[in-house]
mmCIF file of C-alpha atoms in Angstrom:
data_model
loop_
_atom_site.group_PDB
_atom_site.id
_atom_site.type_symbol
_atom_site.label_atom_id
_atom_site.label_comp_id
_atom_site.label_asym_id
_atom_site.label_seq_id
_atom_site.Cartn_x
_atom_site.Cartn_y
_atom_site.Cartn_z
ATOM 1 C CA MET X 1 3.614 35.001 -8.640
ATOM 2 C CA ASN X 2 2.024 36.624 -11.614
ATOM 3 C CA LYS X 3 -1.657 36.909 -12.401
ATOM 4 C CA ASP X 4 -1.832 33.996 -14.783
ATOM 5 C CA LYS X 5 -0.357 31.610 -12.303
ATOM 6 C CA ILE X 6 -2.679 32.863 -9.599
ATOM 7 C CA PHE X 7 -5.742 32.333 -11.750
ATOM 8 C CA LYS X 8 -4.512 28.955 -12.814
ATOM 9 C CA LEU X 9 -4.184 27.885 -9.217
ATOM 10 C CA ALA X 10 -7.519 29.477 -8.314
ATOM 11 C CA LYS X 11 -9.506 27.312 -10.698
ATOM 12 C CA GLY X 12 -12.465 25.769 -8.952
ATOM 13 C CA PHE X 13 -12.490 28.216 -6.052
ATOM 14 C CA ARG X 14 -15.832 29.562 -4.949
ATOM 15 C CA GLY X 15 -17.304 32.968 -5.590
ATOM 16 C CA ARG X 16 -15.067 35.875 -6.528
ATOM 17 C CA ALA X 17 -11.974 33.974 -5.371
ATOM 18 C CA LYS X 18 -11.651 32.541 -8.839
ATOM 19 C CA ASN X 19 -12.226 35.729 -10.865
ATOM 20 C CA CYS X 20 -10.959 38.781 -8.955
ATOM 21 C CA ILE X 21 -7.229 39.013 -8.717
ATOM 22 C CA ARG X 22 -7.131 40.652 -5.296
ATOM 23 C CA ILE X 23 -9.266 38.016 -3.684
ATOM 24 C CA ALA X 24 -7.829 35.228 -5.756
ATOM 25 C CA ARG X 25 -4.292 36.098 -4.693
ATOM 26 C CA GLU X 26 -5.286 36.051 -1.043
ATOM 27 C CA ARG X 27 -6.995 32.728 -1.336
ATOM 28 C CA VAL X 28 -4.214 31.121 -3.368
ATOM 29 C CA GLU X 29 -1.586 32.228 -0.878
ATOM 30 C CA LYS X 30 -3.659 30.879 1.968
ATOM 31 C CA ALA X 31 -4.187 27.638 0.089
ATOM 32 C CA LEU X 32 -0.468 27.226 -0.478
ATOM 33 C CA GLN X 33 0.157 27.819 3.212
ATOM 34 C CA TYR X 34 -2.362 25.128 4.016
ATOM 35 C CA SER X 35 -0.706 22.731 1.633
ATOM 36 C CA TYR X 36 2.686 23.431 3.200
ATOM 37 C CA ARG X 37 1.264 22.738 6.633
ATOM 38 C CA ASP X 38 -0.714 19.719 5.590
ATOM 39 C CA ARG X 39 2.245 18.018 3.970
ATOM 40 C CA ARG X 40 3.520 17.768 7.511
ATOM 41 C CA ASN X 41 0.159 16.878 9.014
ATOM 42 C CA LYS X 42 -0.312 14.175 6.407
ATOM 43 C CA LYS X 43 2.354 12.093 8.070
ATOM 44 C CA ARG X 44 0.573 11.974 11.421
ATOM 45 C CA ASP X 45 -2.814 11.542 9.783
ATOM 46 C CA MET X 46 -1.569 8.540 7.870
ATOM 47 C CA ARG X 47 0.031 7.070 10.946
ATOM 48 C CA SER X 48 -3.180 7.308 12.908
ATOM 49 C CA LEU X 49 -5.048 5.777 9.984
ATOM 50 C CA TRP X 50 -2.614 2.852 9.868
ATOM 51 C CA ILE X 51 -3.030 2.337 13.594
ATOM 52 C CA GLN X 52 -6.789 2.203 13.220
ATOM 53 C CA ARG X 53 -6.480 -0.352 10.452
ATOM 54 C CA ILE X 54 -4.090 -2.522 12.446
ATOM 55 C CA ASN X 55 -6.389 -2.293 15.433
ATOM 56 C CA ALA X 56 -9.343 -3.418 13.354
ATOM 57 C CA GLY X 57 -7.284 -6.302 12.003
ATOM 58 C CA THR X 58 -5.969 -7.511 15.345
ATOM 59 C CA ARG X 59 -9.286 -7.286 17.130
ATOM 60 C CA GLN X 60 -10.684 -9.822 14.702
ATOM 61 C CA HIS X 61 -8.228 -12.208 16.336
ATOM 62 C CA GLY X 62 -9.012 -10.999 19.850
ATOM 63 C CA VAL X 63 -5.905 -8.901 20.404
ATOM 64 C CA SER X 64 -5.796 -5.169 20.902
ATOM 65 C CA TYR X 65 -3.457 -2.921 18.964
ATOM 66 C CA GLY X 66 -1.301 -2.012 21.949
ATOM 67 C CA ASN X 67 -0.752 -5.589 23.043
ATOM 68 C CA PHE X 68 -0.076 -6.644 19.472
ATOM 69 C CA MET X 69 2.617 -4.018 19.036
ATOM 70 C CA HIS X 70 4.089 -4.911 22.414
ATOM 71 C CA GLY X 71 4.343 -8.547 21.373
ATOM 72 C CA LEU X 72 6.029 -7.571 18.115
ATOM 73 C CA LEU X 73 8.484 -5.415 20.034
ATOM 74 C CA LYS X 74 9.356 -8.330 22.306
ATOM 75 C CA GLU X 75 9.932 -10.571 19.307
ATOM 76 C CA ASN X 76 12.016 -7.859 17.641
ATOM 77 C CA ILE X 77 9.856 -7.722 14.559
ATOM 78 C CA GLN X 78 10.474 -4.335 13.047
ATOM 79 C CA LEU X 79 7.689 -4.036 10.542
ATOM 80 C CA ASN X 80 6.357 -0.518 10.499
ATOM 81 C CA ARG X 81 2.762 0.489 10.780
ATOM 82 C CA LYS X 82 2.311 1.191 7.095
ATOM 83 C CA VAL X 83 3.324 -2.324 6.153
ATOM 84 C CA LEU X 84 1.351 -3.896 8.997
ATOM 85 C CA SER X 85 -1.822 -2.113 7.957
ATOM 86 C CA GLU X 86 -1.386 -3.219 4.357
ATOM 87 C CA LEU X 87 -0.777 -6.776 5.495
ATOM 88 C CA SER X 88 -3.887 -6.690 7.656
ATOM 89 C CA MET X 89 -5.972 -5.622 4.689
ATOM 90 C CA HIS X 90 -4.511 -7.658 1.876
ATOM 91 C CA GLU X 91 -2.628 -10.595 3.398
ATOM 92 C CA PRO X 92 -4.901 -11.958 6.119
ATOM 93 C CA TYR X 93 -2.934 -15.172 6.654
ATOM 94 C CA SER X 94 0.429 -13.521 7.061
ATOM 95 C CA PHE X 95 -1.209 -11.078 9.416
ATOM 96 C CA LYS X 96 -2.757 -13.932 11.385
ATOM 97 C CA ALA X 97 0.692 -15.448 11.738
ATOM 98 C CA LEU X 98 2.014 -12.163 13.070
ATOM 99 C CA VAL X 99 -0.812 -11.937 15.578
ATOM 100 C CA ASP X 100 -0.119 -15.490 16.733
ATOM 101 C CA ILE X 101 3.552 -14.764 17.223
ATOM 102 C CA SER X 102 2.745 -11.590 19.061
ATOM 103 C CA SER X 103 0.250 -13.231 21.384
ATOM 104 C CA ASN X 104 2.684 -16.044 22.140
ATOM 105 C CA ALA X 105 5.384 -13.548 22.975
ATOM 106 C CA PHE X 106 3.129 -11.626 25.299
ATOM 107 C CA PRO X 107 0.543 -14.049 26.693
ATOM 108 C CA GLY X 108 -0.925 -11.400 28.943
ATOM 109 C CA ASN X 109 -2.912 -10.095 26.058
ATOM 110 C CA LYS X 110 -4.987 -13.220 25.739
ATOM 111 C CA ASN X 111 -8.534 -13.098 27.050
ATOM 112 C CA VAL X 112 -8.344 -9.357 27.367
ATOM 113 C CA VAL X 113 -10.231 -8.229 24.308
ATOM 114 C CA PHE X 114 -13.123 -10.094 22.861
ATOM 115 C CA PRO X 115 -13.888 -9.905 19.176
ATOM 116 C CA PRO X 116 -16.993 -7.897 18.473
ATOM 117 C CA LYS X 117 -20.124 -9.961 18.364
ATOM 118 C CA LYS X 118 -21.801 -9.704 15.024
ATOM 119 C CA GLU X 119 -24.353 -12.449 15.347
ATOM 120 C CA GLY X 120 -27.264 -10.121 14.853
ATOM 121 C CA ILE X 121 -26.181 -9.166 11.362
ATOM 122 C CA SER X 122 -26.627 -12.609 9.858
ATOM 123 C CA ILE X 123 -30.166 -12.685 11.157
ATOM 124 C CA VAL X 124 -30.973 -9.264 9.734
ATOM 125 C CA VAL X 125 -29.424 -9.956 6.323
ATOM 126 C CA MET T 1 -21.946 -8.891 -9.935
ATOM 127 C CA ALA T 2 -21.243 -5.337 -10.776
ATOM 128 C CA SER T 3 -18.132 -5.231 -8.670
ATOM 129 C CA ALA T 4 -16.880 -8.490 -10.108
ATOM 130 C CA SER T 5 -17.223 -7.272 -13.654
ATOM 131 C CA VAL T 6 -15.457 -4.053 -12.800
ATOM 132 C CA THR T 7 -12.506 -5.896 -11.348
ATOM 133 C CA LEU T 8 -12.329 -8.129 -14.368
ATOM 134 C CA SER T 9 -12.302 -5.270 -16.794
ATOM 135 C CA LEU T 10 -9.689 -3.455 -14.766
ATOM 136 C CA CYS T 11 -7.596 -6.570 -14.695
ATOM 137 C CA SER T 12 -7.696 -6.840 -18.423
ATOM 138 C CA SER T 13 -6.409 -3.322 -18.816
ATOM 139 C CA LEU T 14 -3.236 -4.250 -16.994
ATOM 140 C CA ALA T 15 -1.905 -6.602 -19.544
ATOM 141 C CA THR T 16 0.843 -8.541 -17.844
ATOM 142 C CA HIS T 17 0.078 -8.263 -14.192
ATOM 143 C CA SER T 18 -3.503 -9.218 -14.491
ATOM 144 C CA ARG T 19 -2.352 -12.774 -14.939
ATOM 145 C CA ILE T 20 -1.136 -12.872 -11.427
ATOM 146 C CA CYS T 21 -4.346 -11.704 -9.953
ATOM 147 C CA THR T 22 -6.618 -13.714 -12.176
ATOM 148 C CA LYS T 23 -4.622 -16.780 -11.413
ATOM 149 C CA GLN T 24 -5.506 -16.607 -7.789
ATOM 150 C CA HIS T 25 -9.187 -17.123 -8.109
ATOM 151 C CA PRO T 26 -9.327 -20.683 -9.415
ATOM 152 C CA SER T 27 -7.028 -21.990 -6.685
ATOM 153 C CA PRO T 28 -9.054 -24.152 -4.328
ATOM 154 C CA THR T 29 -7.036 -23.430 -1.215
ATOM 155 C CA PHE T 30 -7.764 -19.770 -1.273
ATOM 156 C CA SER T 31 -11.464 -20.097 -1.755
ATOM 157 C CA LEU T 32 -11.849 -22.708 0.956
ATOM 158 C CA SER T 33 -9.839 -20.902 3.536
ATOM 159 C CA ASN T 34 -11.468 -17.614 2.675
ATOM 160 C CA ASN T 35 -14.833 -19.098 3.375
ATOM 161 C CA THR T 36 -13.854 -20.455 6.749
ATOM 162 C CA TYR T 37 -12.212 -17.223 7.685
ATOM 163 C CA LEU T 38 -15.234 -15.208 6.822
ATOM 164 C CA ASN T 39 -17.765 -17.580 8.269
ATOM 165 C CA SER T 40 -16.108 -17.148 11.607
ATOM 166 C CA LEU T 41 -17.195 -13.558 11.443
ATOM 167 C CA SER T 42 -20.718 -14.817 10.782
ATOM 168 C CA PHE T 43 -21.819 -12.619 7.972
ATOM 169 C CA SER T 44 -24.070 -13.916 5.255
ATOM 170 C CA SER T 45 -22.105 -16.052 2.862
ATOM 171 C CA HIS T 46 -23.352 -14.514 -0.363
ATOM 172 C CA LYS T 47 -22.290 -10.988 0.485
ATOM 173 C CA LEU T 48 -18.972 -12.191 1.717
ATOM 174 C CA SER T 49 -18.089 -14.077 -1.383
ATOM 175 C CA LEU T 50 -18.479 -10.853 -3.300
ATOM 176 C CA SER T 51 -16.547 -8.783 -0.842
ATOM 177 C CA SER T 52 -13.820 -11.360 -0.530
ATOM 178 C CA SER T 53 -13.285 -11.504 -4.255
ATOM 179 C CA SER T 54 -13.104 -7.764 -4.508
ATOM 180 C CA SER T 55 -10.760 -7.549 -1.561
ATOM 181 C CA ARG T 56 -8.479 -10.099 -3.132
ATOM 182 C CA ALA T 57 -8.474 -8.283 -6.407
ATOM 183 C CA PHE T 58 -8.225 -4.808 -5.011
ATOM 184 C CA PRO T 59 -4.727 -4.890 -3.492
ATOM 185 C CA LEU T 60 -3.293 -6.215 -6.687
ATOM 186 C CA LEU T 61 -5.213 -3.674 -8.649
ATOM 187 C CA SER T 62 -4.321 -0.749 -6.494
ATOM 188 C CA LYS T 63 -0.658 -1.574 -6.320
ATOM 189 C CA SER T 64 -0.356 -2.340 -9.969
ATOM 190 C CA SER T 65 -2.567 0.432 -11.199
ATOM 191 C CA ASP T 66 -0.669 3.270 -9.603
ATOM 192 C CA SER T 67 2.660 1.776 -10.514
ATOM 193 C CA ASP T 68 2.039 0.293 -13.914
ATOM 194 C CA ALA T 69 -0.141 2.966 -15.385
ATOM 195 C CA ALA T 70 2.911 4.849 -16.528
ATOM 196 C CA VAL T 71 4.390 1.998 -18.491
ATOM 197 C CA LEU T 72 1.598 -0.109 -19.778
ATOM 198 C CA GLU T 73 -0.712 1.700 -22.095
ATOM 199 C CA SER T 74 -4.181 0.669 -21.121
ATOM 200 C CA GLU T 75 -6.162 -0.809 -23.916
ATOM 201 C CA PRO T 76 -9.056 1.357 -24.985
ATOM 202 C CA GLY T 77 -12.381 -0.024 -23.875
ATOM 203 C CA PRO T 78 -11.499 -3.316 -22.234
ATOM 204 C CA THR T 79 -14.416 -5.675 -22.316
ATOM 205 C CA GLU T 80 -15.242 -8.806 -20.453
ATOM 206 C CA VAL T 81 -14.418 -10.915 -23.470
ATOM 207 C CA GLU T 82 -10.809 -9.882 -23.273
ATOM 208 C CA ALA T 83 -10.744 -10.620 -19.587
ATOM 209 C CA GLU T 84 -12.033 -14.110 -20.157
ATOM 210 C CA GLN T 85 -9.380 -14.701 -22.765
ATOM 211 C CA ILE T 86 -6.705 -13.660 -20.340
ATOM 212 C CA ILE T 87 -8.087 -15.990 -17.730
ATOM 213 C CA GLN T 88 -7.963 -18.870 -20.165
ATOM 214 C CA ILE T 89 -4.464 -18.061 -21.282
ATOM 215 C CA SER T 90 -3.001 -17.320 -17.915
ATOM 216 C CA PRO T 91 -2.663 -20.853 -16.490
ATOM 217 C CA GLU T 92 -0.772 -21.937 -19.593
ATOM 218 C CA GLN T 93 1.591 -19.020 -19.754
ATOM 219 C CA VAL T 94 2.332 -18.725 -16.075
ATOM 220 C CA PRO T 95 2.060 -22.283 -14.833
ATOM 221 C CA LYS T 96 4.808 -22.411 -12.237
ATOM 222 C CA ARG T 97 5.100 -18.942 -10.809
ATOM 223 C CA GLU T 98 4.386 -18.801 -7.144
ATOM 224 C CA GLU T 99 2.604 -15.859 -5.736
ATOM 225 C CA VAL T 100 5.228 -14.435 -3.439
ATOM 226 C CA PHE T 101 5.761 -11.080 -1.855
ATOM 227 C CA ALA T 102 8.354 -9.582 0.420
ATOM 228 C CA VAL T 103 8.619 -6.651 2.746
ATOM 229 C CA VAL T 104 11.940 -5.010 2.083
ATOM 230 C CA MET T 105 13.607 -2.057 3.723
ATOM 231 C CA ILE T 106 15.152 0.524 1.408
ATOM 232 C CA GLY T 107 16.631 3.532 3.076
ATOM 233 C CA SER T 108 14.604 3.411 6.303
ATOM 234 C CA ARG T 109 11.394 2.890 4.386
ATOM 235 C CA GLN T 110 9.597 -0.384 4.059
ATOM 236 C CA TYR T 111 7.941 -1.539 0.882
ATOM 237 C CA ILE T 112 5.822 -4.540 -0.002
ATOM 238 C CA VAL T 113 7.297 -5.803 -3.247
ATOM 239 C CA PHE T 114 6.124 -8.357 -5.793
ATOM 240 C CA PRO T 115 8.333 -9.823 -8.505
ATOM 241 C CA GLY T 116 7.705 -8.190 -11.846
ATOM 242 C CA ARG T 117 6.390 -4.906 -10.517
ATOM 243 C CA PHE T 118 8.235 -1.702 -9.944
ATOM 244 C CA ILE T 119 8.372 0.695 -7.036
ATOM 245 C CA TYR T 120 9.553 4.225 -6.596
ATOM 246 C CA THR T 121 12.095 4.624 -3.846
ATOM 247 C CA GLN T 122 14.100 7.500 -2.618
ATOM 248 C CA ARG T 123 17.061 8.242 -4.817
ATOM 249 C CA LEU T 124 19.680 5.519 -4.618
ATOM 250 C CA LYS T 125 22.870 7.441 -5.018
ATOM 251 C CA GLY T 126 25.523 5.951 -7.213
ATOM 252 C CA ALA T 127 23.135 3.609 -8.974
ATOM 253 C CA ASN T 128 22.994 3.799 -12.742
ATOM 254 C CA VAL T 129 20.198 2.750 -15.028
ATOM 255 C CA ASN T 130 20.160 -1.008 -15.688
ATOM 256 C CA ASP T 131 22.265 -1.697 -12.635
ATOM 257 C CA LYS T 132 21.272 -4.853 -10.828
ATOM 258 C CA ILE T 133 20.873 -4.352 -7.126
ATOM 259 C CA ILE T 134 20.351 -6.820 -4.319
ATOM 260 C CA LEU T 135 18.304 -5.743 -1.329
ATOM 261 C CA ASN T 136 19.318 -7.698 1.736
ATOM 262 C CA LYS T 137 17.150 -6.236 4.428
ATOM 263 C CA VAL T 138 14.091 -8.406 3.946
ATOM 264 C CA LEU T 139 11.742 -8.218 6.892
ATOM 265 C CA LEU T 140 9.034 -10.628 5.805
ATOM 266 C CA ILE T 141 8.321 -12.991 2.950
ATOM 267 C CA GLY T 142 4.949 -14.444 2.176
ATOM 268 C CA THR T 143 4.229 -17.266 -0.213
ATOM 269 C CA ARG T 144 0.980 -19.006 -0.956
ATOM 270 C CA THR T 145 1.324 -21.473 1.881
ATOM 271 C CA THR T 146 3.846 -20.081 4.314
ATOM 272 C CA THR T 147 5.066 -16.861 5.803
ATOM 273 C CA TYR T 148 8.641 -16.201 6.770
ATOM 274 C CA ILE T 149 8.790 -13.572 9.479
ATOM 275 C CA GLY T 150 12.163 -12.022 10.127
ATOM 276 C CA LYS T 151 13.330 -11.152 13.619
ATOM 277 C CA PRO T 152 14.141 -8.536 12.488
ATOM 278 C CA VAL T 153 15.340 -9.766 9.071
ATOM 279 C CA VAL T 154 14.968 -12.992 7.150
ATOM 280 C CA THR T 155 18.575 -14.128 7.003
ATOM 281 C CA ASN T 156 20.064 -14.934 3.609
ATOM 282 C CA ALA T 157 16.950 -13.731 1.837
ATOM 283 C CA ALA T 158 17.483 -11.258 -0.949
ATOM 284 C CA VAL T 159 15.338 -9.254 -3.294
ATOM 285 C CA HIS T 160 16.852 -8.746 -6.728
ATOM 286 C CA ALA T 161 15.978 -5.615 -8.613
ATOM 287 C CA VAL T 162 17.007 -3.591 -11.625
ATOM 288 C CA VAL T 163 17.325 0.165 -11.627
ATOM 289 C CA GLU T 164 15.004 1.448 -14.333
ATOM 290 C CA GLU T 165 15.049 5.180 -13.999
ATOM 291 C CA GLN T 166 16.538 7.961 -11.969
ATOM 292 C CA GLY T 167 13.790 10.513 -11.945
ATOM 293 C CA LEU T 168 12.097 13.248 -10.007
ATOM 294 C CA ASN T 169 8.873 13.310 -8.086
ATOM 295 C CA PRO T 170 6.126 15.726 -9.152
ATOM 296 C CA LYS T 171 6.832 19.317 -8.278
ATOM 297 C CA VAL T 172 5.878 20.605 -4.877
ATOM 298 C CA VAL T 173 5.352 24.339 -4.359
ATOM 299 C CA VAL T 174 6.923 25.391 -1.069
ATOM 300 C CA PHE T 175 5.222 28.674 -0.205
ATOM 301 C CA LYS T 176 6.264 30.276 3.057
ATOM 302 C CA TYR T 177 4.498 33.344 4.355
ATOM 303 C CA LYS T 178 4.637 35.377 7.510
ATOM 304 C CA LYS T 179 1.943 37.928 8.081
ATOM 305 C CA LYS T 180 2.761 41.602 8.740
ATOM 306 C CA LYS T 181 6.471 40.976 8.155
ATOM 307 C CA ASN T 182 6.514 41.286 4.377
ATOM 308 C CA TYR T 183 7.949 37.788 4.099
ATOM 309 C CA ARG T 184 7.157 35.511 1.186
ATOM 310 C CA ARG T 185 9.141 32.612 -0.219
ATOM 311 C CA ASN T 186 8.013 30.677 -3.233
ATOM 312 C CA ILE T 187 10.244 27.731 -3.970
ATOM 313 C CA GLY T 188 9.657 24.769 -6.199
ATOM 314 C CA HIS T 189 10.983 21.401 -5.180
ATOM 315 C CA ARG T 190 11.269 18.077 -6.916
ATOM 316 C CA GLN T 191 12.455 15.224 -4.743
ATOM 317 C CA PRO T 192 14.757 12.863 -6.637
ATOM 318 C CA ASN T 193 13.591 9.282 -6.798
ATOM 319 C CA THR T 194 14.600 5.983 -8.334
ATOM 320 C CA ARG T 195 12.372 3.491 -10.060
ATOM 321 C CA ILE T 196 13.409 -0.090 -9.540
ATOM 322 C CA ARG T 197 11.804 -3.184 -10.963
ATOM 323 C CA ILE T 198 11.750 -6.257 -8.783
ATOM 324 C CA THR T 199 13.068 -9.272 -10.648
ATOM 325 C CA GLY T 200 13.063 -11.947 -7.999
ATOM 326 C CA ILE T 201 12.973 -12.981 -4.378
ATOM 327 C CA THR T 202 15.403 -15.700 -3.329
ATOM 328 C CA GLY T 203 17.118 -17.352 -0.421
ATOM 329 C CA TYR T 204 14.272 -17.597 2.048
ATOM 330 C CA GLN T 205 13.656 -21.341 1.954
ATOM 331 C CA ASP T 206 16.004 -22.243 4.800
ATOM 332 C CA TYR T 207 14.513 -19.783 7.240
ATOM 333 C CA PRO T 208 12.038 -21.223 9.769
ATOM 334 C CA ALA T 209 8.620 -20.747 8.294
ATOM 335 C CA VAL T 210 5.372 -19.941 9.995
ATOM 336 C CA THR T 211 2.359 -21.927 8.934
ATOM 337 C CA LEU T 212 -1.001 -21.476 10.489
ATOM 338 C CA ASP T 213 -2.014 -24.286 12.819
ATOM 339 C CA SER T 214 -5.716 -24.064 12.174
#
């Protein structure tokens, strides 16, 4: 890559990394390596984020993430984790229906997890 | 109040699709059931009414804003007056439309689709612009009152769409480097995509519906 492109990509870097071509080239190359790597890592990061969101959604109904997914598997519901997390955030009633189906399919998950008690908050606020 | 005004002004900037989201608020069923749902969590009611309104508006905003920003030119300086006008107009112009969404599978990826919006999918080979396509693999359909959950698909349901554009994603710089080996590769890549606009969701009425018991 030529100098102009390097400096264009180095905009906003700290210290001499944005002004000196030798250092800027090093830092830009390293940055592009990171971005190559992190395009792959992004997929697992997002998946773990979706799982956390689903877990937060299901625990409001007293079901853990693992048992919820097991119930969906038994019912052969093939929604992926991206869609499930979006449903849990934006479509609470559809998500509730999914949790009900899941807990009916796998009754062992009932009375396992208790929803977090948040009684203290209403008193404080 | 600040958050409410922000959502309103944002809604007004999205000319057509704001009607959908503004239409939701006056409906009595939503507000009632929202309250019960949130009271079960036992927060204070005032804070929750704010957060619930923003959470209802936010999905519609986020989905429409990243998708519609390219097409609809946002009006400069939307004010609350405009938003109020839209609210007043919206029940008259869109009296019968049901709020309905579907989860549809396109090429091993799942998308939540709403009629009237567009989505970017991976390139659909062999599709030309203005082709009408029917997506059969519908995994879930949600309406205002009921949810149809496919096991694994909602039979006979179909999502109708129109191919709008065969385009390319933004460029990605693929830079490969191995130290001490004098190895560098700098390749640009643009993944082909297809923009489709969802025109309708049909055929789900016969499927056994799930309604909440409570």
